[in-house]
mmCIF file of C-alpha atoms in Angstrom:
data_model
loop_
_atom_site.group_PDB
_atom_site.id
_atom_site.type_symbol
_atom_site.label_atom_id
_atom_site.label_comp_id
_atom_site.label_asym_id
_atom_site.label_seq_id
_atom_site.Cartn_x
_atom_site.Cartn_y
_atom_site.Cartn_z
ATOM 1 C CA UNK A 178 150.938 -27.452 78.520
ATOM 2 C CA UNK A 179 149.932 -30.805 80.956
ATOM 3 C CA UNK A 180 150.168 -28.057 83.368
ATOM 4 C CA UNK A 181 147.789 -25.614 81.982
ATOM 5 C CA UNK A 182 145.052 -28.435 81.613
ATOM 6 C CA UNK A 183 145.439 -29.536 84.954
ATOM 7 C CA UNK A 184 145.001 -26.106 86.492
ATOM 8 C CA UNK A 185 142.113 -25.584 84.606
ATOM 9 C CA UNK A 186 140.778 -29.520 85.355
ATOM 10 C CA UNK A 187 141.345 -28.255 88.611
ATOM 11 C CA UNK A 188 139.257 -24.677 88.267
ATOM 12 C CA UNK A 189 136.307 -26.482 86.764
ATOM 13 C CA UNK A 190 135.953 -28.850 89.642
ATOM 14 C CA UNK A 191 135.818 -25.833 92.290
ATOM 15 C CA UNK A 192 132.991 -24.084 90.479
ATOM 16 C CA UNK A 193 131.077 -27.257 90.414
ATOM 17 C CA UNK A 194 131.790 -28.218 93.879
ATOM 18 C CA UNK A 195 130.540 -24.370 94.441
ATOM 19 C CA UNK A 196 127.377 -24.968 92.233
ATOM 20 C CA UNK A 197 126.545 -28.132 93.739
ATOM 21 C CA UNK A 198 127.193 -26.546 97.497
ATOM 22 C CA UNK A 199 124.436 -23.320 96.216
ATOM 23 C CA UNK A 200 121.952 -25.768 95.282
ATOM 24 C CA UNK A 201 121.801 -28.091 98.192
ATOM 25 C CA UNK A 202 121.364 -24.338 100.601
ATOM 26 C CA UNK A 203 118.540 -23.490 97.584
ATOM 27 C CA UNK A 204 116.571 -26.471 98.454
ATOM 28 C CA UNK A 205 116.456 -26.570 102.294
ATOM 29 C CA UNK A 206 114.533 -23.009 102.552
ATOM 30 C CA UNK A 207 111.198 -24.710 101.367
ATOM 31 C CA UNK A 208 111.391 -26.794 104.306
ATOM 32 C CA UNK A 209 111.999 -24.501 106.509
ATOM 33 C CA UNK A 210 108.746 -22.636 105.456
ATOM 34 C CA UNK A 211 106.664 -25.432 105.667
ATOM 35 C CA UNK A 212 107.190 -26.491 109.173
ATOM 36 C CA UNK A 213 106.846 -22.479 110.260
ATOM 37 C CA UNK A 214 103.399 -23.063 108.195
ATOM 38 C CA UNK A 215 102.495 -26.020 110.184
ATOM 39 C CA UNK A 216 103.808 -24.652 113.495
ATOM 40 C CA UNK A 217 101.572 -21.365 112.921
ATOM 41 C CA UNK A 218 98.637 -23.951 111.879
ATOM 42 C CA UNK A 219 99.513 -25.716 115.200
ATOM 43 C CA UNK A 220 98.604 -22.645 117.076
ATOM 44 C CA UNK A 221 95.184 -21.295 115.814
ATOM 45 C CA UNK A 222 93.159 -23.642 117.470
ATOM 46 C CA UNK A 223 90.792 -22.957 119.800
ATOM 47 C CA UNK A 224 89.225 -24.385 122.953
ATOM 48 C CA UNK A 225 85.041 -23.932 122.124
ATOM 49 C CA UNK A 226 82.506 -23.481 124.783
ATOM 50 C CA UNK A 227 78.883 -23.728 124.384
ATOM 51 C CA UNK A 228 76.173 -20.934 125.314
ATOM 52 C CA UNK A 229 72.992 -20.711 125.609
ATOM 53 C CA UNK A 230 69.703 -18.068 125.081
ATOM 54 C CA UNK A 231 69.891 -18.604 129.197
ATOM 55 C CA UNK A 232 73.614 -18.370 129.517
ATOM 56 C CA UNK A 233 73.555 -14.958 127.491
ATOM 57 C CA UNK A 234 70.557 -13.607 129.972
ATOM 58 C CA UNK A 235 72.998 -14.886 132.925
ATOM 59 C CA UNK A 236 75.556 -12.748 131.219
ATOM 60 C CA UNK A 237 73.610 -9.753 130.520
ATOM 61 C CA UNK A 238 72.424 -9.578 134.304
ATOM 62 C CA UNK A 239 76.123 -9.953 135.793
ATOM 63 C CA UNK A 240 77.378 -6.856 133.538
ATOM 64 C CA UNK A 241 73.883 -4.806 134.832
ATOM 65 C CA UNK A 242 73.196 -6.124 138.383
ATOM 66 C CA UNK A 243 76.789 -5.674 139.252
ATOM 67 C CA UNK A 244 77.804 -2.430 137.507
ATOM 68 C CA UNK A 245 75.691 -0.462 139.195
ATOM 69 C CA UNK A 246 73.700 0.135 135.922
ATOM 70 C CA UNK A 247 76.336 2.375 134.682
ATOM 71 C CA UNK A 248 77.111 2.721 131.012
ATOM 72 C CA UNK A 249 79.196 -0.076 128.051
ATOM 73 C CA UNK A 250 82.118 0.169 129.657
ATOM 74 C CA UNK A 251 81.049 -1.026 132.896
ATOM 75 C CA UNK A 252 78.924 -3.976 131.304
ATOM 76 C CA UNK A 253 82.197 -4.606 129.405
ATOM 77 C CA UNK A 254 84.587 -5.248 132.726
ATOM 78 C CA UNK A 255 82.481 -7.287 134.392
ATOM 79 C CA UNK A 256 81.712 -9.747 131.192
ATOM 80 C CA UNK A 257 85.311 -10.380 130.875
ATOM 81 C CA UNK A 258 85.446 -11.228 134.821
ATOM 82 C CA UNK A 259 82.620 -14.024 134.039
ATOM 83 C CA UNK A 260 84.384 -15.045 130.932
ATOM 84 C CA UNK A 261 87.814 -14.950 132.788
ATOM 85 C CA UNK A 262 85.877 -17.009 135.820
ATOM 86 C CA UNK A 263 84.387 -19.475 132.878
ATOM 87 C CA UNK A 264 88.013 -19.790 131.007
ATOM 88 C CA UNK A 265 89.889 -20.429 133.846
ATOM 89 C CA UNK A 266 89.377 -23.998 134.814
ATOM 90 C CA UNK A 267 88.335 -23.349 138.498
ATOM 91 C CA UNK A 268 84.924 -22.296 138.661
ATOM 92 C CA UNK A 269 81.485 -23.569 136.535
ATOM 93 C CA UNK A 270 81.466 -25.139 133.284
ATOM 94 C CA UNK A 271 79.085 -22.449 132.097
ATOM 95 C CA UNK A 272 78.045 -18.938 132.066
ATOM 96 C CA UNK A 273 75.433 -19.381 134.313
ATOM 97 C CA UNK A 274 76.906 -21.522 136.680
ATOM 98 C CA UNK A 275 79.327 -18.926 136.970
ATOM 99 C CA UNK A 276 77.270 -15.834 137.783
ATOM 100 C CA UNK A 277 74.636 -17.884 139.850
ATOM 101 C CA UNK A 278 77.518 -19.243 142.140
ATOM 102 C CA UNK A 279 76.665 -18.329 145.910
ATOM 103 C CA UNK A 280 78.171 -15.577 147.052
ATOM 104 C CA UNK A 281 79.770 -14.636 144.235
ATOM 105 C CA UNK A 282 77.631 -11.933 142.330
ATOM 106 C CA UNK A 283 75.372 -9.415 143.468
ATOM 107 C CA UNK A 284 72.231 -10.879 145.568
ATOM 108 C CA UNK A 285 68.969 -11.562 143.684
ATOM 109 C CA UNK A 286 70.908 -11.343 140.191
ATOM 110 C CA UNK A 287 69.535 -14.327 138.865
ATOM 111 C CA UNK A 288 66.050 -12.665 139.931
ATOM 112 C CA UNK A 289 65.561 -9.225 139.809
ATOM 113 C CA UNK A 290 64.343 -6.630 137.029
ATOM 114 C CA UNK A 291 66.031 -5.474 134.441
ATOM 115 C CA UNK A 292 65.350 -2.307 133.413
ATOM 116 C CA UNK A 293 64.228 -2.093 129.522
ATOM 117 C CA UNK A 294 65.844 0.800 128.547
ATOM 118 C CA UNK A 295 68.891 -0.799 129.505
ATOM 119 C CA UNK A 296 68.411 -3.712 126.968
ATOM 120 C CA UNK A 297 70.189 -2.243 123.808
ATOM 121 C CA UNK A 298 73.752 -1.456 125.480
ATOM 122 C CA UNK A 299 73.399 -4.746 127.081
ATOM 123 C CA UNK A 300 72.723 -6.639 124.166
ATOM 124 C CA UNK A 301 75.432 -4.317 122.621
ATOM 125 C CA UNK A 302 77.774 -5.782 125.098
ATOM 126 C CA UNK A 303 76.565 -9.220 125.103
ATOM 127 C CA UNK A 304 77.577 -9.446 121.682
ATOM 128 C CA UNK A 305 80.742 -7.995 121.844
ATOM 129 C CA UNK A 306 81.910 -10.672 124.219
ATOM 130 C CA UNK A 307 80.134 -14.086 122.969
ATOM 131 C CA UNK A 308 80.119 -13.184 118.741
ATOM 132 C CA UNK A 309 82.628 -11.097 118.425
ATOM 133 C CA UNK A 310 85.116 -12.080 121.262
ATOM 134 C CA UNK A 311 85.946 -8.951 122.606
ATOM 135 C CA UNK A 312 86.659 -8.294 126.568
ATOM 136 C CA UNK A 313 87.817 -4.933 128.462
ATOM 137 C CA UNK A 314 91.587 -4.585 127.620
ATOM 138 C CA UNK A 315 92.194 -3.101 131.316
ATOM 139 C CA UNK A 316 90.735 -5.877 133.234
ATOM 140 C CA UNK A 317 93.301 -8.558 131.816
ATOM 141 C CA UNK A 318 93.125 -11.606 133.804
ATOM 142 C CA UNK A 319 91.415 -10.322 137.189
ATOM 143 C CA UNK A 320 88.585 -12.790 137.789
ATOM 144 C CA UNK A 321 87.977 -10.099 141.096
ATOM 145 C CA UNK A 322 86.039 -6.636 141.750
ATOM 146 C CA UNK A 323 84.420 -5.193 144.938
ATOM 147 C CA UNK A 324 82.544 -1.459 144.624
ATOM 148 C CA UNK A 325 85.345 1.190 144.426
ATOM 149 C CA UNK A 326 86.562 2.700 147.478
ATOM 150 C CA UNK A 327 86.114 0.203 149.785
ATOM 151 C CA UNK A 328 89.649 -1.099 151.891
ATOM 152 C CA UNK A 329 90.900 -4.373 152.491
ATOM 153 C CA UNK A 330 93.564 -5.550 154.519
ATOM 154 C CA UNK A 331 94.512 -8.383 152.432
ATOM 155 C CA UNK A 332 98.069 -7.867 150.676
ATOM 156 C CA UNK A 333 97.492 -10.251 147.914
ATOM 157 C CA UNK A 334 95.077 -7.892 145.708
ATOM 158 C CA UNK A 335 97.064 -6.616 142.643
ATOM 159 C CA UNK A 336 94.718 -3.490 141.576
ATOM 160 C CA UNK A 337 94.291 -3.185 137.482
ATOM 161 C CA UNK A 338 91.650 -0.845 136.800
ATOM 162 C CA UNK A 339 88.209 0.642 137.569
ATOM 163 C CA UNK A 340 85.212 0.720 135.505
ATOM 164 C CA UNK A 341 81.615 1.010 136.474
ATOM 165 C CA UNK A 342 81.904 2.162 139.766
ATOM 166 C CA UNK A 343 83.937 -1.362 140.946
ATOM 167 C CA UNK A 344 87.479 -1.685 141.177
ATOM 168 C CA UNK A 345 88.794 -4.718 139.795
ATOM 169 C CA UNK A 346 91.996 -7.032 140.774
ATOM 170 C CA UNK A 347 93.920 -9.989 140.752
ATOM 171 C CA UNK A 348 94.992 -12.256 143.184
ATOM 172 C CA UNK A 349 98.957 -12.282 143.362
ATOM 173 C CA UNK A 350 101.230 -14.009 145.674
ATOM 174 C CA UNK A 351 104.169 -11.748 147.219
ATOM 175 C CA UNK A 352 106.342 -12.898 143.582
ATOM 176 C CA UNK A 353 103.849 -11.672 141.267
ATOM 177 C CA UNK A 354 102.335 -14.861 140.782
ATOM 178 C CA UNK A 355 98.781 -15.529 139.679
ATOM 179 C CA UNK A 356 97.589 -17.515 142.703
ATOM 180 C CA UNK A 357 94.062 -18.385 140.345
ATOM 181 C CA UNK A 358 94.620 -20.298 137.133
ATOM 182 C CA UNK A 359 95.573 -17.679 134.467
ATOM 183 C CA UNK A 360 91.904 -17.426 131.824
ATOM 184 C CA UNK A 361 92.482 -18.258 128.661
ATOM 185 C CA UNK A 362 93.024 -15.231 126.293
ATOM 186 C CA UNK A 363 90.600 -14.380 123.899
ATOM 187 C CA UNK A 364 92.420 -15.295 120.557
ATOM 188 C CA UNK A 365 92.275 -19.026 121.844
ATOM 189 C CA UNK A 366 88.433 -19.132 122.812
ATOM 190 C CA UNK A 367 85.395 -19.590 120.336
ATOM 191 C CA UNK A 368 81.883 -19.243 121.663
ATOM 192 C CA UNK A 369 79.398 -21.467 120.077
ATOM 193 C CA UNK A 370 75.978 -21.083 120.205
ATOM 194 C CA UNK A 371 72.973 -24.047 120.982
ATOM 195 C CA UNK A 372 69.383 -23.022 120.443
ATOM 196 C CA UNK A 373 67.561 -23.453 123.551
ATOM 197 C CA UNK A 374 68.250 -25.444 126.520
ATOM 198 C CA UNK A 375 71.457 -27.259 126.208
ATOM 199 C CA UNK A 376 72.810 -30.506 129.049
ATOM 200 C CA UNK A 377 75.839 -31.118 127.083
ATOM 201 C CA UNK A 378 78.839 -29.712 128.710
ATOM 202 C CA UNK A 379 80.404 -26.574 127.576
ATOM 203 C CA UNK A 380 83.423 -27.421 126.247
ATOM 204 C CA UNK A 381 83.610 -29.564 123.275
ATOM 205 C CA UNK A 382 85.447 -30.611 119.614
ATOM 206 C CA UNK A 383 82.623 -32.379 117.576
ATOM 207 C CA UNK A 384 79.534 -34.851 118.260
ATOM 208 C CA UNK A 385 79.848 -38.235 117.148
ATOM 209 C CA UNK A 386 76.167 -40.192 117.081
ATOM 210 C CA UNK A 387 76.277 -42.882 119.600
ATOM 211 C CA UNK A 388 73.658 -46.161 119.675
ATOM 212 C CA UNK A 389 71.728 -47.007 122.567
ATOM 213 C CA UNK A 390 72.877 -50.687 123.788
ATOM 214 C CA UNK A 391 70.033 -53.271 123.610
ATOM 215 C CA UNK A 392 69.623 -54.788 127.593
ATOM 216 C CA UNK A 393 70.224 -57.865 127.477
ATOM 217 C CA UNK A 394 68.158 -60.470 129.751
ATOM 218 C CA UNK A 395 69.328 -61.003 133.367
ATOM 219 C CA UNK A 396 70.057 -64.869 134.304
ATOM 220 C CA UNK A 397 68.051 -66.602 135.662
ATOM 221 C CA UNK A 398 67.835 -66.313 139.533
ATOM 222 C CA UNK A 399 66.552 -69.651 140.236
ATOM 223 C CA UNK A 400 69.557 -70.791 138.457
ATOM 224 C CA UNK A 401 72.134 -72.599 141.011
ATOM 225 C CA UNK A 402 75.925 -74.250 140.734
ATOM 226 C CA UNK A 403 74.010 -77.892 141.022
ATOM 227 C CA UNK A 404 72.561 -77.165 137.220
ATOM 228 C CA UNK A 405 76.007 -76.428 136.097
ATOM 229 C CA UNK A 406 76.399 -80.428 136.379
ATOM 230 C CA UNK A 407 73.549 -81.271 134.087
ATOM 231 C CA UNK A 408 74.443 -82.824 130.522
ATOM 232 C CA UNK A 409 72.724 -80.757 127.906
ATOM 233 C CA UNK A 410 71.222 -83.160 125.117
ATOM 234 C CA UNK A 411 69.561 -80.682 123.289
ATOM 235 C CA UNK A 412 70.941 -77.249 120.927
ATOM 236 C CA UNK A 413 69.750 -74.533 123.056
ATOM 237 C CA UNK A 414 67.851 -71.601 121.439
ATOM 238 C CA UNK A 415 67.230 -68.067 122.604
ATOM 239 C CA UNK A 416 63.755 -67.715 122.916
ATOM 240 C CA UNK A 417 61.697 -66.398 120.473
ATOM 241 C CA UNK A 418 60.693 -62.607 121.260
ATOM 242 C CA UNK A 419 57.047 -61.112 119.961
ATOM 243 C CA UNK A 420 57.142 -57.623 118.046
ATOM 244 C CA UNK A 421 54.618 -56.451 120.898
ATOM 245 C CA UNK A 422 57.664 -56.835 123.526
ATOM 246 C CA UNK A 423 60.860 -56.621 121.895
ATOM 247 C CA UNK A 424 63.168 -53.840 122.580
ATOM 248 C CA UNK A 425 64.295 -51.111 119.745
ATOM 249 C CA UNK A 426 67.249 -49.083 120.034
ATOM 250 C CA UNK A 427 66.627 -45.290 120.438
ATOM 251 C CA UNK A 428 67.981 -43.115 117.833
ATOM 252 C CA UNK A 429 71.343 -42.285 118.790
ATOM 253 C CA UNK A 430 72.342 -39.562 120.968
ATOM 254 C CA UNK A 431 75.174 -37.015 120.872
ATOM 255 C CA UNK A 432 78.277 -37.209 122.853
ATOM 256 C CA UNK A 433 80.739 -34.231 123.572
ATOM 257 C CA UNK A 434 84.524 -34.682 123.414
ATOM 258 C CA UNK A 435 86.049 -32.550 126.088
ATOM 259 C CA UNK A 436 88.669 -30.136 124.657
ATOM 260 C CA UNK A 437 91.345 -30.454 127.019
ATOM 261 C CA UNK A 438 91.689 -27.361 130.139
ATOM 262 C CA UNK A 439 93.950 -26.067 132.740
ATOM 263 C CA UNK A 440 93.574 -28.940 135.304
ATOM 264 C CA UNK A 441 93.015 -27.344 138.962
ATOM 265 C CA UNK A 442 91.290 -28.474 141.732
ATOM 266 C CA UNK A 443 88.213 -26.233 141.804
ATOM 267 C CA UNK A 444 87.482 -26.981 145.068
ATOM 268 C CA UNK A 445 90.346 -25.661 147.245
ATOM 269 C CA UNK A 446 89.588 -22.776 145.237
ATOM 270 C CA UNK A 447 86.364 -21.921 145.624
ATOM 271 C CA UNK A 448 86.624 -22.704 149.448
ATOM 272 C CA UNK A 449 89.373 -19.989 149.721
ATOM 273 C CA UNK A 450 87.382 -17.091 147.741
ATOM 274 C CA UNK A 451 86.265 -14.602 150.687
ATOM 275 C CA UNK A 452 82.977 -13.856 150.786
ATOM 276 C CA UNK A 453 83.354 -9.945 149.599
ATOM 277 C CA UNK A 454 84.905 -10.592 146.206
ATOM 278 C CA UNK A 455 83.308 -9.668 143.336
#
């Protein structure tokens, strides 16, 4: 009998060593999910760039000045060069510094005429890129294009597609390698439009209101170490200042927080683009 009750002493604790072992692996799998939520929350944001009425002009003339005039899929593979070129770290801060760099884009197109007819596929295009984020899926990363059919005897220009009349290409070391600064892709770049003309840089996280500091007054230049001897008998008071002359602070003004890009040095760069790339 003492050994039937101590088997089933025994019995009960295994089930409720089991139990307690199946709750403790129940519990953990919340935690698991919520750091997979907070990883995935980790990785949706997005490095913002300011444009511009101008900088979507700029645009607009880059995709029709340099593909030949040709049709939405031209205007499409050059836009994503420029916003390749503006995403990459290693050229301008903005969309027209990028397509007005010298000897970078076709000549005069920061100047010339474009066509009105032409306006509705380019706006079309325009707002493909900038609203709706959108870039030609057979360009990729080339932040290059010359007019198809021309030769070079450079062995470092990786071929991906053509499109308007130019053939576009990256710039790849003997490995494979991107020897440029890889663009961002488009999932992690939001465009943000400013009404009219903007100086703040292009890249930003949020505006905090800053106040102008009040000057204060300069010492006094007659002032030498001889005076530093004198015994002072007196309190000494700041002068009193009249309404007519004293100084207000200026509402404040914004400030832009840099979000944080590829660091390069922009210069080498530039100085080793050859004159007949796109």
């Amino acid at each position: 009998m003492r050994a039937e009750i101590s088997f089933g002493k025994s019995l009960i604790g295994i089930l409720f060593v089991g139990l307690a072992a199946g709750s403790c692996t129940t519990t953990s799998k919340p935690a698991a999910t919520a750091a997979n939520t907070k990883t995935k929350q980790g990785q949706s944001a997005k490095v913002t760039f300011n444009y511009t009425a101008k900088d979507r002009d700029c645009l607009q003339r880059a995709m029709y000045f340099e593909s030949q005039h040709s049709d939405k899929d031209g205007y499409m593979a050059v836009g994503t060069v420029v916003m390749n070129r503006l995403t990459s770290g290693a050229y301008p801060p903005s969309i027209c510094g990028v397509v007005a760099q010298k000897k970078q884009f076709a000549p005069g197109v920061m100047t010339r005429e474009v066509k009105p007819q032409a306006e509705p596929e380019l706006a079309s295009a325009a707002d493909a890129i900038l609203v709706k984020g959108a870039r030609h899926p057979a360009v990729k990363d080339a932040m290059f294009f010359h007019t198809n059919g021309l030769k070079f005897p450079y062995d470092n220009m990786h071929y991906v597609t053509v499109a308007g009349g130019n053939a576009f290409y990256e710039k790849r070391d003997s490995n494979g390698m991107l020897q440029t600064p890889p663009p961002l892709p488009s999932y992690e770049v939001a465009m943000n439009y400013v009404p009219g003309e903007s100086m703040l840089p292009p890249q930003f996280e949020a505006l905090i209101p800053s106040a102008v500091p009040i000057p204060l007054p300069a010492p006094d230049p007659m002032a030498t170490a001889s005076t530093a001897q004198m015994q002072i008998t007196a309190p000494v008071t700041a002068p009193e200042t009249s309404p007519a002359t004293s100084v207000e602070p200026e509402p404040g003004m914004p400030i832009a927080i840099p979000t944080p890009r590829p660091a390069y040095d922009s210069v080498m760069l530039r100085e080793s683009l050859p004159a007949n790339g796109g």
